[in-house]
Amino acid sequence: SSGINAEYGLYSRNWSNKDLPVVMVVPGNPGHGGFYVEYLEMVVEECGGKFRGCVVSHVGHSPAQSRVFNVRDQVLSKMAFIKEQLEPDTKLYLVGHSFG
């Protein structure tokens, strides 16, 4: 299953399978996650669907958000996503591009 969540500028793949480890892609700056969807699809597919994947945009780079955020805000938003969306024992592989 895949989907988009405007709060995090999130695109996800295999998200409903909570038993799978997570590949989380954080884009460069400026960085909306939409540019990394094809990359995430390729990673999950090449790994035989053994991961759930997500692309988390920088806050302020999604149409659902309209204020300016600093670097600390960016880091805190990723930490909040991990805390709120992942189970405590989830194995996480973090992939960053440039500022990500």
JSON list of C-alpha atoms in Angstrom, two decimals:
[
{"chain": "A", "resi": 1, "resn": "SER", "atom": "CA", "xyz": [0.00, 0.00, 0.00]},
{"chain": "A", "resi": 2, "resn": "SER", "atom": "CA", "xyz": [1.13, 3.55, -0.59]},
{"chain": "A", "resi": 3, "resn": "GLY", "atom": "CA", "xyz": [-0.14, 6.97, 0.27]},
{"chain": "A", "resi": 4, "resn": "ILE", "atom": "CA", "xyz": [0.53, 10.61, 0.91]},
{"chain": "A", "resi": 5, "resn": "ASN", "atom": "CA", "xyz": [0.18, 12.49, 4.21]},
{"chain": "A", "resi": 6, "resn": "ALA", "atom": "CA", "xyz": [0.18, 16.28, 3.86]},
{"chain": "A", "resi": 7, "resn": "GLU", "atom": "CA", "xyz": [1.21, 16.93, 7.48]},
{"chain": "A", "resi": 8, "resn": "TYR", "atom": "CA", "xyz": [4.67, 15.50, 6.86]},
{"chain": "A", "resi": 9, "resn": "GLY", "atom": "CA", "xyz": [4.77, 15.90, 3.09]},
{"chain": "A", "resi": 10, "resn": "LEU", "atom": "CA", "xyz": [4.98, 12.13, 3.29]},
{"chain": "A", "resi": 11, "resn": "TYR", "atom": "CA", "xyz": [4.92, 9.50, 0.62]},
{"chain": "A", "resi": 12, "resn": "SER", "atom": "CA", "xyz": [4.93, 5.92, 1.85]},
{"chain": "A", "resi": 13, "resn": "ARG", "atom": "CA", "xyz": [5.17, 2.40, 0.49]},
{"chain": "A", "resi": 14, "resn": "ASN", "atom": "CA", "xyz": [4.20, -0.86, 2.31]},
{"chain": "A", "resi": 15, "resn": "TRP", "atom": "CA", "xyz": [3.39, 1.38, 5.31]},
{"chain": "A", "resi": 16, "resn": "SER", "atom": "CA", "xyz": [0.67, -0.80, 6.79]},
{"chain": "A", "resi": 17, "resn": "ASN", "atom": "CA", "xyz": [3.07, -3.73, 7.38]},
{"chain": "A", "resi": 18, "resn": "LYS", "atom": "CA", "xyz": [4.40, -2.75, 10.81]},
{"chain": "A", "resi": 19, "resn": "ASP", "atom": "CA", "xyz": [6.68, -5.83, 10.97]},
{"chain": "A", "resi": 20, "resn": "LEU", "atom": "CA", "xyz": [8.97, -4.53, 8.22]},
{"chain": "A", "resi": 21, "resn": "PRO", "atom": "CA", "xyz": [12.02, -2.30, 8.80]},
{"chain": "A", "resi": 22, "resn": "VAL", "atom": "CA", "xyz": [11.79, 1.26, 7.45]},
{"chain": "A", "resi": 23, "resn": "VAL", "atom": "CA", "xyz": [13.79, 3.08, 4.80]},
{"chain": "A", "resi": 24, "resn": "MET", "atom": "CA", "xyz": [13.26, 6.81, 5.42]},
{"chain": "A", "resi": 25, "resn": "VAL", "atom": "CA", "xyz": [14.40, 9.27, 2.75]},
{"chain": "A", "resi": 26, "resn": "VAL", "atom": "CA", "xyz": [14.99, 12.91, 3.70]},
{"chain": "A", "resi": 27, "resn": "PRO", "atom": "CA", "xyz": [15.40, 15.20, 0.68]},
{"chain": "A", "resi": 28, "resn": "GLY", "atom": "CA", "xyz": [17.97, 17.89, 0.09]},
{"chain": "A", "resi": 29, "resn": "ASN", "atom": "CA", "xyz": [17.13, 21.57, 0.47]},
{"chain": "A", "resi": 30, "resn": "PRO", "atom": "CA", "xyz": [14.94, 22.89, -0.97]},
{"chain": "A", "resi": 31, "resn": "GLY", "atom": "CA", "xyz": [13.26, 19.59, -0.66]},
{"chain": "A", "resi": 32, "resn": "HIS", "atom": "CA", "xyz": [9.80, 18.36, -1.30]},
{"chain": "A", "resi": 33, "resn": "GLY", "atom": "CA", "xyz": [9.54, 14.60, -1.03]},
{"chain": "A", "resi": 34, "resn": "GLY", "atom": "CA", "xyz": [7.70, 14.28, -4.33]},
{"chain": "A", "resi": 35, "resn": "PHE", "atom": "CA", "xyz": [11.05, 14.39, -6.14]},
{"chain": "A", "resi": 36, "resn": "TYR", "atom": "CA", "xyz": [12.16, 11.20, -4.33]},
{"chain": "A", "resi": 37, "resn": "VAL", "atom": "CA", "xyz": [9.09, 9.00, -4.79]},
{"chain": "A", "resi": 38, "resn": "GLU", "atom": "CA", "xyz": [10.49, 7.17, -7.82]},
{"chain": "A", "resi": 39, "resn": "TYR", "atom": "CA", "xyz": [13.77, 6.55, -5.96]},
{"chain": "A", "resi": 40, "resn": "LEU", "atom": "CA", "xyz": [11.92, 5.13, -2.94]},
{"chain": "A", "resi": 41, "resn": "GLU", "atom": "CA", "xyz": [9.81, 2.90, -5.19]},
{"chain": "A", "resi": 42, "resn": "MET", "atom": "CA", "xyz": [12.98, 1.54, -6.79]},
{"chain": "A", "resi": 43, "resn": "VAL", "atom": "CA", "xyz": [14.67, 0.87, -3.43]},
{"chain": "A", "resi": 44, "resn": "VAL", "atom": "CA", "xyz": [11.66, -0.98, -1.99]},
{"chain": "A", "resi": 45, "resn": "GLU", "atom": "CA", "xyz": [11.15, -2.98, -5.18]},
{"chain": "A", "resi": 46, "resn": "GLU", "atom": "CA", "xyz": [14.85, -3.88, -5.57]},
{"chain": "A", "resi": 47, "resn": "CYS", "atom": "CA", "xyz": [14.84, -5.12, -1.96]},
{"chain": "A", "resi": 48, "resn": "GLY", "atom": "CA", "xyz": [11.95, -7.46, -2.75]},
{"chain": "A", "resi": 49, "resn": "GLY", "atom": "CA", "xyz": [9.42, -5.50, -0.69]},
{"chain": "A", "resi": 50, "resn": "LYS", "atom": "CA", "xyz": [11.25, -6.43, 2.53]},
{"chain": "A", "resi": 51, "resn": "PHE", "atom": "CA", "xyz": [11.05, -2.82, 3.75]},
{"chain": "A", "resi": 52, "resn": "ARG", "atom": "CA", "xyz": [8.40, -0.20, 4.25]},
{"chain": "A", "resi": 53, "resn": "GLY", "atom": "CA", "xyz": [9.52, 3.11, 2.93]},
{"chain": "A", "resi": 54, "resn": "CYS", "atom": "CA", "xyz": [8.76, 6.76, 3.39]},
{"chain": "A", "resi": 55, "resn": "VAL", "atom": "CA", "xyz": [9.91, 10.09, 2.06]},
{"chain": "A", "resi": 56, "resn": "VAL", "atom": "CA", "xyz": [9.51, 12.91, 4.58]},
{"chain": "A", "resi": 57, "resn": "SER", "atom": "CA", "xyz": [9.62, 16.43, 3.11]},
{"chain": "A", "resi": 58, "resn": "HIS", "atom": "CA", "xyz": [11.16, 19.36, 4.90]},
{"chain": "A", "resi": 59, "resn": "VAL", "atom": "CA", "xyz": [8.53, 21.29, 6.82]},
{"chain": "A", "resi": 60, "resn": "GLY", "atom": "CA", "xyz": [7.51, 24.40, 4.93]},
{"chain": "A", "resi": 61, "resn": "HIS", "atom": "CA", "xyz": [8.13, 22.71, 1.56]},
{"chain": "A", "resi": 62, "resn": "SER", "atom": "CA", "xyz": [4.70, 21.10, 1.34]},
{"chain": "A", "resi": 63, "resn": "PRO", "atom": "CA", "xyz": [1.61, 22.90, 0.00]},
{"chain": "A", "resi": 64, "resn": "ALA", "atom": "CA", "xyz": [-0.12, 22.14, 3.33]},
{"chain": "A", "resi": 65, "resn": "GLN", "atom": "CA", "xyz": [2.40, 24.34, 5.22]},
{"chain": "A", "resi": 66, "resn": "SER", "atom": "CA", "xyz": [2.95, 28.05, 4.80]},
{"chain": "A", "resi": 67, "resn": "ARG", "atom": "CA", "xyz": [5.37, 29.37, 7.44]},
{"chain": "A", "resi": 68, "resn": "VAL", "atom": "CA", "xyz": [9.19, 29.52, 7.49]},
{"chain": "A", "resi": 69, "resn": "PHE", "atom": "CA", "xyz": [11.09, 26.90, 9.53]},
{"chain": "A", "resi": 70, "resn": "ASN", "atom": "CA", "xyz": [14.73, 26.96, 10.67]},
{"chain": "A", "resi": 71, "resn": "VAL", "atom": "CA", "xyz": [17.22, 24.04, 10.73]},
{"chain": "A", "resi": 72, "resn": "ARG", "atom": "CA", "xyz": [16.29, 23.10, 14.30]},
{"chain": "A", "resi": 73, "resn": "ASP", "atom": "CA", "xyz": [12.62, 22.93, 13.27]},
{"chain": "A", "resi": 74, "resn": "GLN", "atom": "CA", "xyz": [13.58, 20.63, 10.38]},
{"chain": "A", "resi": 75, "resn": "VAL", "atom": "CA", "xyz": [15.45, 18.24, 12.65]},
{"chain": "A", "resi": 76, "resn": "LEU", "atom": "CA", "xyz": [12.71, 18.27, 15.29]},
{"chain": "A", "resi": 77, "resn": "SER", "atom": "CA", "xyz": [10.06, 17.52, 12.67]},
{"chain": "A", "resi": 78, "resn": "LYS", "atom": "CA", "xyz": [11.93, 14.37, 11.55]},
{"chain": "A", "resi": 79, "resn": "MET", "atom": "CA", "xyz": [12.39, 13.30, 15.17]},
{"chain": "A", "resi": 80, "resn": "ALA", "atom": "CA", "xyz": [8.67, 13.84, 15.80]},
{"chain": "A", "resi": 81, "resn": "PHE", "atom": "CA", "xyz": [7.78, 11.79, 12.73]},
{"chain": "A", "resi": 82, "resn": "ILE", "atom": "CA", "xyz": [9.95, 8.89, 13.92]},
{"chain": "A", "resi": 83, "resn": "LYS", "atom": "CA", "xyz": [8.49, 9.04, 17.44]},
{"chain": "A", "resi": 84, "resn": "GLU", "atom": "CA", "xyz": [4.87, 9.35, 16.28]},
{"chain": "A", "resi": 85, "resn": "GLN", "atom": "CA", "xyz": [4.87, 7.03, 13.28]},
{"chain": "A", "resi": 86, "resn": "LEU", "atom": "CA", "xyz": [7.32, 4.23, 14.08]},
{"chain": "A", "resi": 87, "resn": "GLU", "atom": "CA", "xyz": [7.09, 1.57, 16.73]},
{"chain": "A", "resi": 88, "resn": "PRO", "atom": "CA", "xyz": [9.92, 1.82, 19.32]},
{"chain": "A", "resi": 89, "resn": "ASP", "atom": "CA", "xyz": [11.69, -1.35, 18.15]},
{"chain": "A", "resi": 90, "resn": "THR", "atom": "CA", "xyz": [11.50, -0.58, 14.41]},
{"chain": "A", "resi": 91, "resn": "LYS", "atom": "CA", "xyz": [14.77, -0.91, 12.52]},
{"chain": "A", "resi": 92, "resn": "LEU", "atom": "CA", "xyz": [15.32, 2.37, 10.65]},
{"chain": "A", "resi": 93, "resn": "TYR", "atom": "CA", "xyz": [17.57, 3.01, 7.64]},
{"chain": "A", "resi": 94, "resn": "LEU", "atom": "CA", "xyz": [17.93, 6.76, 7.09]},
{"chain": "A", "resi": 95, "resn": "VAL", "atom": "CA", "xyz": [18.82, 8.00, 3.60]},
{"chain": "A", "resi": 96, "resn": "GLY", "atom": "CA", "xyz": [19.61, 11.69, 3.22]},
{"chain": "A", "resi": 97, "resn": "HIS", "atom": "CA", "xyz": [20.39, 13.77, 0.16]},
{"chain": "A", "resi": 98, "resn": "SER", "atom": "CA", "xyz": [22.49, 16.91, 0.56]},
{"chain": "A", "resi": 99, "resn": "PHE", "atom": "CA", "xyz": [21.00, 18.81, 3.56]},
{"chain": "A", "resi": 100, "resn": "GLY", "atom": "CA", "xyz": [18.78, 15.77, 4.27]}
]
